[in-house]
Short mmCIF file of C-alpha atoms and ligand atoms in Angstrom, two decimals:
data_model
loop_
_atom_site.label_atom_id
_atom_site.label_comp_id
_atom_site.label_asym_id
_atom_site.label_seq_id
_atom_site.Cartn_x
_atom_site.Cartn_y
_atom_site.Cartn_z
CA MET L 28 13.16 51.71 165.24
CA ALA L 29 15.85 48.75 165.04
CA SER L 30 14.20 46.23 163.38
CA GLN L 31 13.44 48.64 160.27
CA ALA L 32 17.03 50.01 160.69
CA SER L 33 19.40 47.04 159.52
CA ALA L 34 16.41 46.02 156.95
CA ALA L 35 15.99 48.83 155.22
CA PRO L 36 19.01 51.56 154.16
CA PRO L 37 19.86 54.34 157.03
CA GLU L 38 17.10 56.48 157.31
CA PRO L 39 17.08 60.22 156.05
CA LEU L 40 19.08 62.59 157.97
CA ARG L 41 16.17 65.29 157.26
CA SER L 42 13.61 64.69 159.40
CA ARG L 43 10.14 66.39 159.33
CA GLY L 44 9.89 68.89 161.49
CA LEU L 45 8.14 69.15 164.75
CA HIS L 46 4.88 71.59 165.16
CA LEU L 47 5.06 73.05 168.86
CA ASP L 48 1.81 74.95 170.28
CA ILE L 49 2.08 76.26 173.05
CA ARG L 50 -0.80 77.17 174.96
CA ALA L 51 -1.13 79.81 177.99
CA VAL L 52 1.34 78.11 179.34
CA SER L 53 2.00 78.79 183.51
CA HIS L 54 3.83 77.52 185.63
CA ALA L 55 4.87 78.26 189.24
CA PHE L 56 7.33 76.84 191.91
CA GLU L 57 7.35 75.81 195.61
CA LEU L 58 9.83 77.95 196.94
CA ASP L 59 9.55 77.47 201.61
CA GLY L 60 5.74 77.16 201.48
CA GLN L 61 5.95 80.31 199.36
CA THR L 62 5.05 80.29 195.66
CA LEU L 63 7.61 81.38 192.61
CA ALA L 64 5.63 82.21 189.35
CA VAL L 65 7.65 81.92 186.86
CA LEU L 66 6.12 81.88 183.96
CA ASP L 67 2.94 83.71 182.74
CA ASP L 68 -0.04 82.76 180.20
CA VAL L 69 3.13 81.99 177.54
CA SER L 70 1.34 81.11 174.40
CA PHE L 71 3.53 81.22 170.70
CA GLU L 72 3.25 78.22 168.11
CA LEU L 73 6.70 76.68 166.71
CA GLU L 74 6.08 75.88 163.09
CA PRO L 75 7.21 72.86 161.26
CA GLY L 76 11.19 73.45 160.39
CA GLU L 77 10.97 76.60 162.08
CA SER L 78 13.94 78.32 164.05
CA LEU L 79 12.96 80.09 167.25
CA ALA L 80 15.21 82.18 169.88
CA LEU L 81 13.91 82.84 173.32
CA LEU L 82 15.43 86.28 174.85
CA GLY L 83 14.44 87.34 178.54
CA PRO L 84 16.39 88.36 181.58
CA SER L 85 18.37 86.12 183.45
CA GLY L 86 16.25 84.28 186.19
CA CYS L 87 12.63 85.03 184.36
CA GLY L 88 11.98 81.48 183.53
CA LYS L 89 13.12 80.44 179.99
CA SER L 90 14.97 77.02 181.15
CA THR L 91 11.61 76.19 182.98
CA LEU L 92 10.19 76.27 179.11
CA LEU L 93 12.09 74.50 177.98
CA ARG L 94 12.12 72.04 180.21
CA LEU L 95 8.16 71.62 180.44
CA VAL L 96 8.15 71.49 175.77
CA ALA L 97 10.40 68.36 176.81
CA GLY L 98 8.17 67.23 179.04
CA LEU L 99 10.84 67.26 181.98
CA GLU L 100 8.60 68.63 183.97
CA THR L 101 4.22 69.41 183.58
CA PRO L 102 3.31 73.24 183.55
CA ARG L 103 0.76 74.36 186.40
CA SER L 104 -1.60 74.87 183.69
CA GLY L 105 -2.19 75.48 180.44
CA ASP L 106 -1.40 72.57 177.28
CA ILE L 107 1.71 72.03 175.42
CA LEU L 108 1.10 69.98 171.93
CA ALA L 109 3.45 68.65 169.80
CA ASP L 110 1.77 67.47 166.37
CA ASP L 111 -1.26 68.02 168.15
CA ALA L 112 -0.60 65.40 171.19
CA ALA L 113 -0.11 66.65 174.39
CA VAL L 114 3.16 66.44 175.84
CA THR L 115 3.05 64.16 179.28
CA ALA L 116 6.37 62.88 179.07
CA PRO L 117 10.00 63.27 177.82
CA ASP L 118 10.93 62.00 174.57
CA PRO L 119 13.71 61.21 172.23
CA SER L 120 12.57 63.08 169.46
CA ARG L 121 12.54 66.14 171.93
CA VAL L 122 15.83 66.75 172.30
CA VAL L 123 17.82 68.97 174.46
CA VAL L 124 21.44 70.23 174.37
CA PHE L 125 21.95 72.11 178.15
CA GLN L 126 24.47 75.23 178.67
CA ASP L 127 26.69 73.03 180.40
CA PRO L 128 26.98 70.02 177.91
CA THR L 129 26.26 67.37 180.83
CA LEU L 130 28.64 65.31 179.42
CA TYR L 131 29.38 61.58 180.94
CA PRO L 132 33.12 62.20 182.28
CA TRP L 133 33.20 58.11 181.99
CA ARG L 134 32.11 57.82 178.95
CA THR L 135 34.41 58.60 176.16
CA VAL L 136 33.13 61.22 173.11
CA SER L 137 31.80 57.96 170.63
CA ASP L 138 30.20 56.70 174.25
CA ASN L 139 28.73 59.64 174.86
CA VAL L 140 27.25 60.06 171.75
CA ALA L 141 25.99 56.37 171.77
CA LEU L 142 23.97 56.69 175.21
CA GLY L 143 21.10 57.85 173.80
CA LEU L 144 20.30 54.92 171.46
CA GLN L 145 21.56 52.84 174.45
CA ALA L 146 18.98 54.07 176.61
CA GLN L 147 16.62 53.58 174.58
CA GLY L 148 17.66 49.73 173.65
CA VAL L 149 18.36 50.53 170.09
CA LEU L 150 22.60 50.80 170.01
CA ASP L 151 22.84 48.10 167.33
CA HIS L 152 25.08 47.85 163.98
CA ASN L 153 23.70 50.62 161.93
CA GLY L 154 23.44 52.73 165.68
CA ARG L 155 27.21 52.45 166.03
CA LEU L 156 27.84 54.00 162.71
CA ARG L 157 25.13 57.09 162.80
CA VAL L 158 27.31 57.92 165.86
CA VAL L 159 30.31 57.55 163.60
CA GLN L 160 28.90 59.57 161.11
CA GLU L 161 27.30 62.32 163.85
CA LEU L 162 30.91 62.46 165.11
CA GLU L 163 32.31 63.29 161.47
CA ARG L 164 29.87 65.66 161.17
CA VAL L 165 31.05 67.74 164.23
CA GLY L 166 33.96 67.39 163.21
CA LEU L 167 35.18 65.13 166.07
CA ALA L 168 35.99 62.14 164.46
CA GLY L 169 39.40 61.92 165.72
CA PHE L 170 38.00 62.52 169.03
CA ALA L 171 36.07 59.18 169.02
CA LYS L 172 37.95 57.97 171.92
CA ALA L 173 38.62 60.97 174.39
CA TYR L 174 37.14 61.44 177.27
CA PRO L 175 34.94 64.89 178.19
CA ARG L 176 37.66 66.22 179.89
CA GLN L 177 40.24 66.46 178.01
CA LEU L 178 38.29 68.74 175.32
CA SER L 179 37.97 72.34 174.87
CA GLY L 180 35.07 74.25 175.45
CA GLY L 181 33.78 74.48 171.71
CA MET L 182 34.60 70.39 171.55
CA ALA L 183 32.97 70.11 174.29
CA SER L 184 29.35 71.16 172.93
CA ARG L 185 30.38 69.69 169.65
CA ALA L 186 30.40 66.43 171.35
CA ALA L 187 27.03 67.58 173.40
CA LEU L 188 25.40 68.36 169.83
CA ALA L 189 26.67 65.10 168.34
CA ARG L 190 25.18 63.49 171.54
CA ALA L 191 21.37 65.19 170.88
CA LEU L 192 21.53 64.65 166.46
CA VAL L 193 22.57 61.09 166.85
CA ASN L 194 18.78 60.57 167.50
CA ARG L 195 17.67 62.59 165.20
CA PRO L 196 15.25 64.79 166.93
CA ARG L 197 12.40 66.36 165.31
CA LEU L 198 12.59 69.53 167.62
CA LEU L 199 16.51 70.42 168.60
CA ILE L 200 15.98 72.54 172.09
CA LEU L 201 19.35 74.41 173.09
CA ASP L 202 19.62 76.04 176.25
CA GLU L 203 22.29 79.13 175.63
CA PRO L 204 24.40 75.67 174.21
CA LEU L 205 27.23 78.22 173.40
CA GLY L 206 27.07 80.31 176.62
CA LYS L 207 30.26 79.23 178.33
CA LEU L 208 32.33 79.71 174.60
CA ASP L 209 35.17 82.17 173.79
CA SER L 210 33.57 84.26 171.07
CA LEU L 211 35.76 83.25 168.30
CA THR L 212 34.21 80.13 168.44
CA ARG L 213 31.04 81.07 169.48
CA ILE L 214 30.81 82.81 166.23
CA ARG L 215 32.29 79.64 164.82
CA MET L 216 29.28 77.48 166.03
CA GLN L 217 26.82 79.85 165.58
CA GLY L 218 27.41 79.22 161.99
CA GLU L 219 27.32 75.13 162.53
CA LEU L 220 24.69 75.30 164.14
CA VAL L 221 22.87 76.83 161.55
CA SER L 222 24.41 75.16 158.81
CA LEU L 223 22.85 71.83 160.49
CA TRP L 224 19.68 73.00 160.95
CA GLN L 225 19.16 74.16 157.46
CA GLU L 226 20.32 70.69 156.84
CA ARG L 227 18.10 68.41 159.19
CA ARG L 228 15.29 70.58 158.92
CA TYR L 229 14.38 69.50 162.15
CA SER L 230 12.46 72.68 164.68
CA ALA L 231 14.22 74.19 166.76
CA LEU L 232 13.60 75.85 170.37
CA MET L 233 16.67 78.09 171.13
CA VAL L 234 17.36 79.92 174.53
CA THR L 235 19.99 82.66 174.54
CA HIS L 236 20.78 85.74 176.14
CA ASP L 237 23.09 87.12 173.27
CA VAL L 238 20.53 89.49 170.90
CA GLU L 239 23.25 88.87 167.88
CA GLU L 240 23.02 85.53 168.51
CA ALA L 241 19.37 85.33 168.00
CA LEU L 242 19.07 87.02 165.16
CA LEU L 243 22.10 85.59 163.29
CA MET L 244 20.42 81.97 164.17
CA ALA L 245 16.72 82.15 164.56
CA ASP L 246 13.66 82.81 162.12
CA ARG L 247 11.75 84.42 164.79
CA VAL L 248 13.14 85.36 168.19
CA LEU L 249 10.40 85.83 171.08
CA VAL L 250 11.19 88.40 173.95
CA PHE L 251 9.61 87.66 177.27
CA SER L 252 9.60 89.69 180.48
CA PRO L 253 11.21 89.62 183.79
CA ARG L 254 10.14 86.35 186.43
CA PRO L 255 7.38 85.58 185.50
CA ALA L 256 8.18 85.19 182.06
CA ARG L 257 5.39 87.28 179.97
CA LEU L 258 6.06 87.04 176.19
CA LEU L 259 6.72 91.00 175.24
CA GLU L 260 7.04 90.63 171.32
CA SER L 261 7.19 87.96 168.76
CA ILE L 262 9.56 89.82 166.28
CA GLU L 263 10.18 87.95 162.63
CA VAL L 264 13.91 88.64 161.37
CA GLY L 265 13.63 88.04 157.54
CA ILE L 266 16.91 88.18 156.98
CA ALA L 267 18.21 85.35 154.08
CA HIS L 268 21.31 83.32 155.16
CA PRO L 269 24.20 83.23 156.26
CA ARG L 270 23.62 86.47 157.85
CA ARG L 271 26.22 89.48 158.61
CA ARG L 272 26.47 90.87 162.20
CA ASP L 273 27.23 94.39 160.65
CA ASP L 274 23.64 93.73 158.26
CA PRO L 275 21.49 97.62 158.80
CA ARG L 276 18.16 95.47 159.69
CA LEU L 277 19.75 93.32 161.60
CA ILE L 278 21.29 96.42 163.78
CA THR L 279 18.08 98.13 163.71
CA LEU L 280 16.26 94.78 165.28
CA ARG L 281 19.25 94.58 167.63
CA ARG L 282 18.41 98.36 169.19
CA ALA L 283 14.59 97.14 169.09
CA ILE L 284 14.73 93.77 171.10
CA LEU L 285 17.55 95.68 173.60
CA GLU L 286 14.66 98.67 174.01
CA LEU L 287 12.00 96.29 174.89
CA LEU L 288 14.31 94.61 177.33
CA GLY L 289 15.10 97.64 179.16
CA ALA L 290 18.88 97.45 178.23
CA ALA L 291 18.95 100.07 175.40
CA MET I 26 41.87 65.45 194.62
CA ARG I 27 43.55 63.05 192.17
CA GLU I 28 47.50 64.36 192.33
CA PRO I 29 48.27 64.08 196.41
CA GLU I 30 47.17 60.15 196.39
CA ARG I 31 49.48 59.67 193.69
CA GLY I 32 51.89 61.21 195.16
CA ALA I 33 51.04 59.15 198.62
CA LEU I 34 52.20 55.92 196.91
CA ILE I 35 55.46 57.47 195.69
CA TRP I 36 55.96 59.37 199.27
CA ALA I 37 54.85 56.43 201.75
CA PRO I 38 58.37 54.58 201.55
CA VAL I 39 59.98 57.30 201.58
CA THR I 40 58.77 59.00 204.61
CA ILE I 41 58.52 55.62 206.28
CA LEU I 42 62.16 54.43 205.62
CA VAL I 43 62.77 58.45 207.16
CA LEU I 44 60.80 57.88 210.14
CA LEU I 45 62.76 54.46 210.27
CA LEU I 46 65.78 56.23 210.25
CA ALA I 47 64.87 58.22 213.05
CA TRP I 48 63.97 55.84 215.54
CA GLN I 49 67.10 53.96 214.98
CA LEU I 50 69.15 57.45 215.79
CA LEU I 51 66.90 58.40 218.89
CA VAL I 52 67.29 54.26 220.11
CA MET I 53 70.90 54.82 220.02
CA LEU I 54 71.28 58.15 221.58
CA LEU I 55 69.19 57.28 224.64
CA ARG I 56 68.98 53.52 224.89
CA PRO I 57 65.66 53.16 226.69
CA PRO I 58 65.21 49.30 227.81
CA ALA I 59 65.20 46.88 225.27
CA TYR I 60 61.45 46.36 226.50
CA LEU I 61 60.00 49.89 226.39
CA LEU I 62 61.27 50.86 222.98
CA PRO I 63 63.17 48.51 220.51
CA ASP I 64 65.52 49.90 217.67
CA PRO I 65 64.06 48.81 214.18
CA LEU I 66 67.03 46.70 213.26
CA SER I 67 65.87 44.51 216.65
CA VAL I 68 62.62 44.29 215.25
CA PHE I 69 63.91 43.20 211.78
CA GLU I 70 66.12 40.95 213.47
CA THR I 71 63.24 39.27 215.36
CA LEU I 72 60.65 39.32 212.28
CA ILE I 73 63.01 37.11 210.29
CA ALA I 74 64.37 34.63 213.44
CA ARG I 75 60.55 34.27 214.27
CA ILE I 76 58.56 34.31 211.04
CA SER I 77 58.10 30.87 211.58
CA LEU I 78 55.91 32.14 214.40
CA ILE I 79 54.37 35.24 212.87
CA ALA I 80 53.68 33.67 209.61
CA PRO I 81 50.54 31.47 210.71
CA HIS I 82 49.35 34.44 212.77
CA ALA I 83 49.48 36.73 209.92
CA TRP I 84 48.04 34.83 207.43
CA VAL I 85 44.38 34.56 210.17
CA THR I 86 44.34 38.46 210.03
CA LEU I 87 45.00 38.64 206.28
CA VAL I 88 41.50 36.12 205.80
CA GLU I 89 39.79 38.03 208.54
CA MET I 90 40.78 41.49 206.70
CA LEU I 91 39.90 40.20 203.72
CA LEU I 92 36.71 38.21 204.24
CA GLY I 93 35.76 40.91 206.22
CA LEU I 94 36.39 43.68 203.39
CA ALA I 95 33.93 40.95 201.03
CA VAL I 96 31.54 41.09 203.11
CA GLY I 97 31.30 44.53 204.44
CA VAL I 98 31.66 45.88 201.11
CA SER I 99 29.19 44.01 199.25
CA GLY I 100 26.73 45.02 202.28
CA GLY I 101 27.47 48.41 202.20
CA VAL I 102 26.66 48.28 198.38
CA LEU I 103 24.26 46.51 198.72
CA THR I 104 22.46 48.17 201.05
CA ALA I 105 23.29 51.53 199.37
CA LEU I 106 21.48 50.30 195.73
CA ALA I 107 18.36 49.41 198.03
CA LEU I 108 18.13 52.68 199.64
CA ALA I 109 18.74 54.32 196.38
CA SER I 110 15.84 52.25 194.60
CA SER I 111 13.34 52.36 196.70
CA ALA I 112 11.59 54.75 198.81
CA LEU I 113 9.82 51.94 200.78
CA LEU I 114 12.97 50.94 202.09
CA ARG I 115 14.49 54.00 202.30
CA ARG I 116 11.80 55.86 204.93
CA PRO I 117 12.73 52.88 207.32
CA LEU I 118 16.06 52.06 206.70
CA LEU I 119 18.19 55.81 206.24
CA PRO I 120 17.39 56.59 209.93
CA LEU I 121 18.45 53.69 211.04
CA LEU I 122 21.92 53.66 208.55
CA ILE I 123 22.48 57.32 210.41
CA ALA I 124 21.95 56.88 213.52
CA SER I 125 23.64 53.93 213.81
CA GLN I 126 27.03 55.72 212.62
CA ALA I 127 26.95 57.05 216.64
CA VAL I 128 27.31 53.48 217.66
CA PRO I 129 31.08 52.80 219.57
CA LEU I 130 30.88 49.36 217.41
CA PHE I 131 34.14 48.60 218.59
CA ALA I 132 32.13 48.01 222.37
CA LEU I 133 30.45 45.29 220.24
CA ALA I 134 33.40 43.20 220.29
CA PRO I 135 32.97 41.70 223.22
CA LEU I 136 29.25 40.90 222.40
CA MET I 137 30.59 39.35 218.94
CA MET I 138 32.92 36.70 220.88
CA LEU I 139 30.22 36.28 223.37
CA TRP I 140 27.62 34.63 220.27
CA PHE I 141 30.59 33.87 217.80
CA GLY I 142 32.92 32.00 220.44
CA TYR I 143 36.67 32.49 219.37
CA GLY I 144 36.97 31.66 215.84
CA MET I 145 37.62 33.53 212.94
CA THR I 146 33.58 34.34 212.64
CA PRO I 147 33.32 37.44 215.64
CA LYS I 148 36.54 38.72 213.90
CA VAL I 149 35.34 38.23 210.19
CA LEU I 150 32.06 39.92 211.41
CA MET I 151 33.71 42.97 213.42
CA ALA I 152 36.08 44.03 210.89
CA ALA I 153 32.42 43.78 207.88
CA LEU I 154 30.76 45.84 210.49
CA ILE I 155 32.89 48.88 211.07
CA ILE I 156 33.92 48.05 206.85
CA TYR I 157 29.89 48.50 206.04
CA PHE I 158 28.52 51.64 207.60
CA PRO I 159 30.78 54.13 205.75
CA VAL I 160 30.38 52.17 202.19
CA ALA I 161 26.74 52.33 202.81
CA SER I 162 26.53 56.01 203.36
CA THR I 163 29.43 56.94 200.44
CA CYS I 164 27.87 54.39 198.03
CA TYR I 165 24.34 55.97 199.36
CA ASP I 166 25.08 59.87 198.28
CA GLY I 167 26.77 58.60 194.89
CA LEU I 168 23.92 57.20 194.05
CA ARG I 169 22.41 59.70 195.54
CA GLN I 170 23.57 63.24 194.24
CA THR I 171 23.84 62.51 190.30
CA GLU I 172 23.66 65.33 188.20
CA ARG I 173 20.62 66.67 187.69
CA GLY I 174 21.60 67.21 183.36
CA TRP I 175 22.91 63.43 183.39
CA LEU I 176 19.85 61.98 184.63
CA ASP I 177 17.30 64.66 182.38
CA LEU I 178 18.61 63.01 178.81
CA ALA I 179 18.62 60.04 180.22
CA LEU I 180 14.89 60.22 181.07
CA ILE I 181 14.27 62.26 177.72
CA MET I 182 15.51 58.72 175.56
CA ARG I 183 12.74 56.90 177.85
CA ALA I 184 15.30 54.85 179.74
CA SER I 185 14.15 52.66 181.86
CA PRO I 186 14.98 52.98 185.79
CA LEU I 187 17.27 49.81 185.66
CA ARG I 188 18.75 51.73 182.60
CA ILE I 189 19.23 54.86 183.49
CA MET I 190 20.47 53.13 187.27
CA LEU I 191 23.28 50.72 185.25
CA LEU I 192 24.05 53.88 182.21
CA VAL I 193 24.24 56.67 184.69
CA ARG I 194 23.74 56.26 188.53
CA LEU I 195 26.03 53.71 188.75
CA PRO I 196 29.01 55.06 186.78
CA ALA I 197 28.29 58.21 188.27
CA ALA I 198 28.51 56.65 191.88
CA LEU I 199 31.49 55.05 190.93
CA PRO I 200 34.05 57.85 192.20
CA SER I 201 32.15 58.28 195.67
CA PHE I 202 32.15 54.01 195.70
CA CYS I 203 35.86 54.52 195.26
CA SER I 204 36.21 56.64 198.07
CA GLY I 205 33.96 53.76 200.15
CA LEU I 206 36.64 51.45 199.55
CA ARG I 207 39.95 53.44 200.73
CA LEU I 208 37.90 53.92 203.87
CA ALA I 209 36.97 50.30 204.21
CA ALA I 210 41.55 49.52 203.48
CA ILE I 211 41.72 51.76 206.34
CA CYS I 212 38.91 50.05 208.74
CA ALA I 213 39.43 46.62 208.17
CA PRO I 214 43.06 45.97 209.90
CA ILE I 215 41.38 47.76 212.81
CA GLY I 216 38.30 45.77 212.99
CA ALA I 217 39.73 42.30 212.84
CA VAL I 218 42.38 43.26 214.97
CA ILE I 219 39.86 44.70 217.59
CA GLY I 220 37.66 41.02 216.93
CA GLU I 221 41.15 39.31 218.20
CA TRP I 222 42.18 41.85 221.34
CA ALA I 223 38.77 41.03 222.95
CA GLY I 224 39.34 37.09 222.68
CA ALA I 225 41.56 34.86 220.31
CA SER I 226 43.50 32.22 219.35
CA ALA I 227 45.02 33.47 217.14
CA GLY I 228 45.92 35.92 214.69
CA LEU I 229 48.35 39.34 214.82
CA GLY I 230 46.46 41.18 217.48
CA TYR I 231 46.39 38.23 219.26
CA LEU I 232 50.15 37.48 219.40
CA MET I 233 50.37 41.15 220.07
CA ILE I 234 49.08 40.54 223.63
CA GLN I 235 50.83 37.17 223.71
CA ALA I 236 53.63 39.22 223.63
CA ASN I 237 52.98 42.12 225.61
CA ALA I 238 52.06 39.84 228.47
CA GLN I 239 55.91 38.02 228.02
CA MET I 240 57.62 41.77 227.55
CA GLN I 241 58.80 40.64 224.83
CA THR I 242 58.20 43.85 222.63
CA ALA I 243 60.07 43.15 219.88
CA LEU I 244 57.88 40.43 218.75
CA MET I 245 55.02 42.96 219.82
CA PHE I 246 56.48 45.69 217.16
CA ALA I 247 57.26 43.00 214.96
CA ALA I 248 54.12 41.49 214.90
CA LEU I 249 52.49 45.09 214.26
CA LEU I 250 55.04 45.93 211.64
CA VAL I 251 53.43 42.92 209.13
CA LEU I 252 49.93 44.70 209.93
CA ILE I 253 50.88 47.63 208.77
CA VAL I 254 52.21 46.60 205.81
CA PHE I 255 48.86 44.62 205.30
CA ALA I 256 47.66 47.99 206.18
CA LEU I 257 49.16 49.61 203.53
CA LEU I 258 49.34 47.13 200.50
CA LEU I 259 45.43 47.02 200.65
CA TYR I 260 45.14 50.45 200.60
CA ALA I 261 47.50 50.31 197.38
CA ALA I 262 44.89 47.86 196.17
CA THR I 263 42.17 50.01 196.55
CA GLU I 264 43.79 52.11 195.02
CA LEU I 265 44.26 50.04 191.62
CA VAL I 266 40.89 49.22 192.11
CA ALA I 267 40.07 52.54 191.72
CA ARG I 268 42.23 53.31 188.99
CA TRP I 269 40.45 50.52 187.15
CA LEU I 270 37.26 51.78 187.52
CA LEU I 271 38.19 55.52 186.56
CA PRO I 272 40.27 55.08 183.56
CA TRP I 273 38.52 58.73 182.70
CA ARG I 274 40.44 60.06 185.67
CA ALA I 275 43.51 59.10 185.00
CA VAL I 276 43.38 61.26 181.60
CA SER I 277 45.25 65.22 182.00
CA HIS I 278 42.71 67.90 181.79
CA ARG I 279 43.21 69.56 178.48
N1 LIG K 319 13.53 73.22 190.15
C1 LIG K 319 13.24 74.87 190.81
N2 LIG K 319 12.59 74.76 191.86
C2 LIG K 319 12.40 75.77 192.67
N3 LIG K 319 12.69 77.53 191.41
C3 LIG K 319 12.91 76.66 190.57
C4 LIG K 319 13.29 75.64 189.87
N4 LIG K 319 14.28 75.64 188.88
C5 LIG K 319 13.71 77.17 188.52
N5 LIG K 319 13.40 77.88 189.26
C6 LIG K 319 13.57 79.20 189.83
O1 LIG K 319 12.45 80.35 188.60
C7 LIG K 319 13.13 80.97 188.41
C8 LIG K 319 12.97 80.72 186.66
O2 LIG K 319 14.36 80.05 186.49
P1 LIG K 319 14.54 79.91 185.20
O3 LIG K 319 13.38 79.32 183.86
O4 LIG K 319 16.40 78.70 185.01
O5 LIG K 319 15.54 81.12 184.30
P2 LIG K 319 16.30 81.53 183.00
O6 LIG K 319 16.53 80.48 182.23
O7 LIG K 319 15.01 82.28 182.35
O8 LIG K 319 17.61 82.05 183.45
C9 LIG K 319 14.26 81.06 189.10
O9 LIG K 319 13.89 82.21 189.68
C10 LIG K 319 14.93 79.87 189.27
O10 LIG K 319 15.82 80.27 191.05
MG1 LIG K 320 18.24 79.57 182.09
#
C-alpha cells in the first residue's frame, strides 16, 4: 500500500463499501461459571455503501455484535462474511469508532490520527498528508498539536472519526459515537457523519440508543430484543437526505420502533 | 494527582523553613544539652566548618544512591517488561515478585556485607533491591492495565505485538513508571544508609554512626541534613523526569 502510494497519485477517498453477511450468529460469555447468552441467531446483510443502524435495549448485545464484526472476538456459532470471506481477525478495512473516543492521551490529535498508519507501518510522507487532510475534513486542522484532554467532547469525537477515516475503511463501525455529546453538538455531528458517508461511500454499521438519530442517519434500522439479542425487525427508512426530524414519515416510523422496543 | 505535586515543589522549602524556625525557638526556650538536641544554627555552623570532612562521605552516599537507582530502576523495568510480554515467565515469576514484597529487605543488609564486603557494592545492592520491587510492580501494573479500547484500535490496525508494546502499552504505562520512579527516589537514600549502618568505612550513614558514638550530635545532624537535601533533590529530579515523559499531563483541561 505504501509503495503504491508513493508512486501513484493519492488514492481516491471513496472506497468500495464492504458487503457484510451475518449468518445465524449466536454468542455467549462465560461469567462465574455461568453462560450468559448475548446474541441469539442473528442474521442480516449489509449491502456495499449501505448504512445500517442497530437499535436495542441497553445491554442486549449490540456492542458485542460490533466486536464480532470487527473481528475482535469470534462468535460461538454462525458465520460473519466480509465480501464472502469469513472474518477471522481484525482488519484495517473494518474500523471501529468507540463511544468513549478512546483517544490516546499521550499523543497529540495529529499523532492520534496517525496511529493507524503507524501501527501498520505505512506512515510515510503520503500518510502524513492524509492525516492533515482528514484533520481538515473534520475541522480540527487548528488543533493538530493539541492533546486530547484539551478538546471538547465534540472535538474529541471528530478526532476519533478522523483517526478511523484516515485508514480508508470499507466498513465504518460506530458504537454510540455521539452518545456522550450535548444535544446541539450531537445534531451537528449527525449531519457531518451523514455527509462524510455520502462523500466516501463506505458501508456503515452504527449502534445508537437514540431512535430519532437512527432514523435521521441510516438507510435501514435493525431493532433487537432484550438480551440475548434477537433481530425483531428490519425497517427501511426510505427518506432522502437531508432528512428533517419533523418529517411525518420519520415520526410514524419512530412511533412504530418505540412500540417494538416496548417504550411507547 | 498533579496539582498537589506541583504544589509540593513550591511549598516544601517554605514548610522546611518554618520547621527550622520552630526548632530554633524550641532550643532557645528549653535549652537542652547540645549533645541531645543542637539548634539548627549550630548544625549549619558545623556543616560549614567541617565540610571537608563531610563532603567525601556525602559523595560516597550520593554515588551509592545513584548507582542503586540505576540498577534498581532498570532491573524493575526489565522485569515488568518480561512479565508483561511473556506468559511463560509470568507464571513462575509473578508469585515470586508478590511474595518477595513481604521480605524485610533491611534484614538482608548484614548478609550483603558478609557476601560483598565493606565497600560500595553491598550498599548499591541494598538500595537497588529496595528500589527494584516497587518499580517492578508499579510498572507491571501499568503495562497490564492498558485500556481495552486503546489496544483494540491497534489490533484493528493489525499492529505486531512489538508495535503494540511500543505504540500503546509502553506509553500507557509511563504514568505508572513515573510513580515507580518517585517511590524509587524515596527508597534510594534509605537503602544506601541502611547498607552503611550494617558496616561501612565511608558514607553519610557511617559518619552519623561515628558522630553518634563520639556524642558529636551537631555533626550527626549536619550529615542528616545533607542526606535530606539529597533526598529532596532526587525527588525533585524524578518530578522533572515525569514532566518530561508526560508533557500531556501538564496541559490544562478544557
Ligand atoms: N467480555 C465480556 N465478558 C462477559 N460479559 C460481557 C462481555 N462483554 C459484554 N458482556 C455482557 O454482555 C451483555 C451485552 O453487552 P453489550 O454487547 O455491551 O450490550 P449493548 O452494547 O447492547 O449495551 C451485557 O450483559 C454485558 O455485561
Ligand atoms: Mg454498547
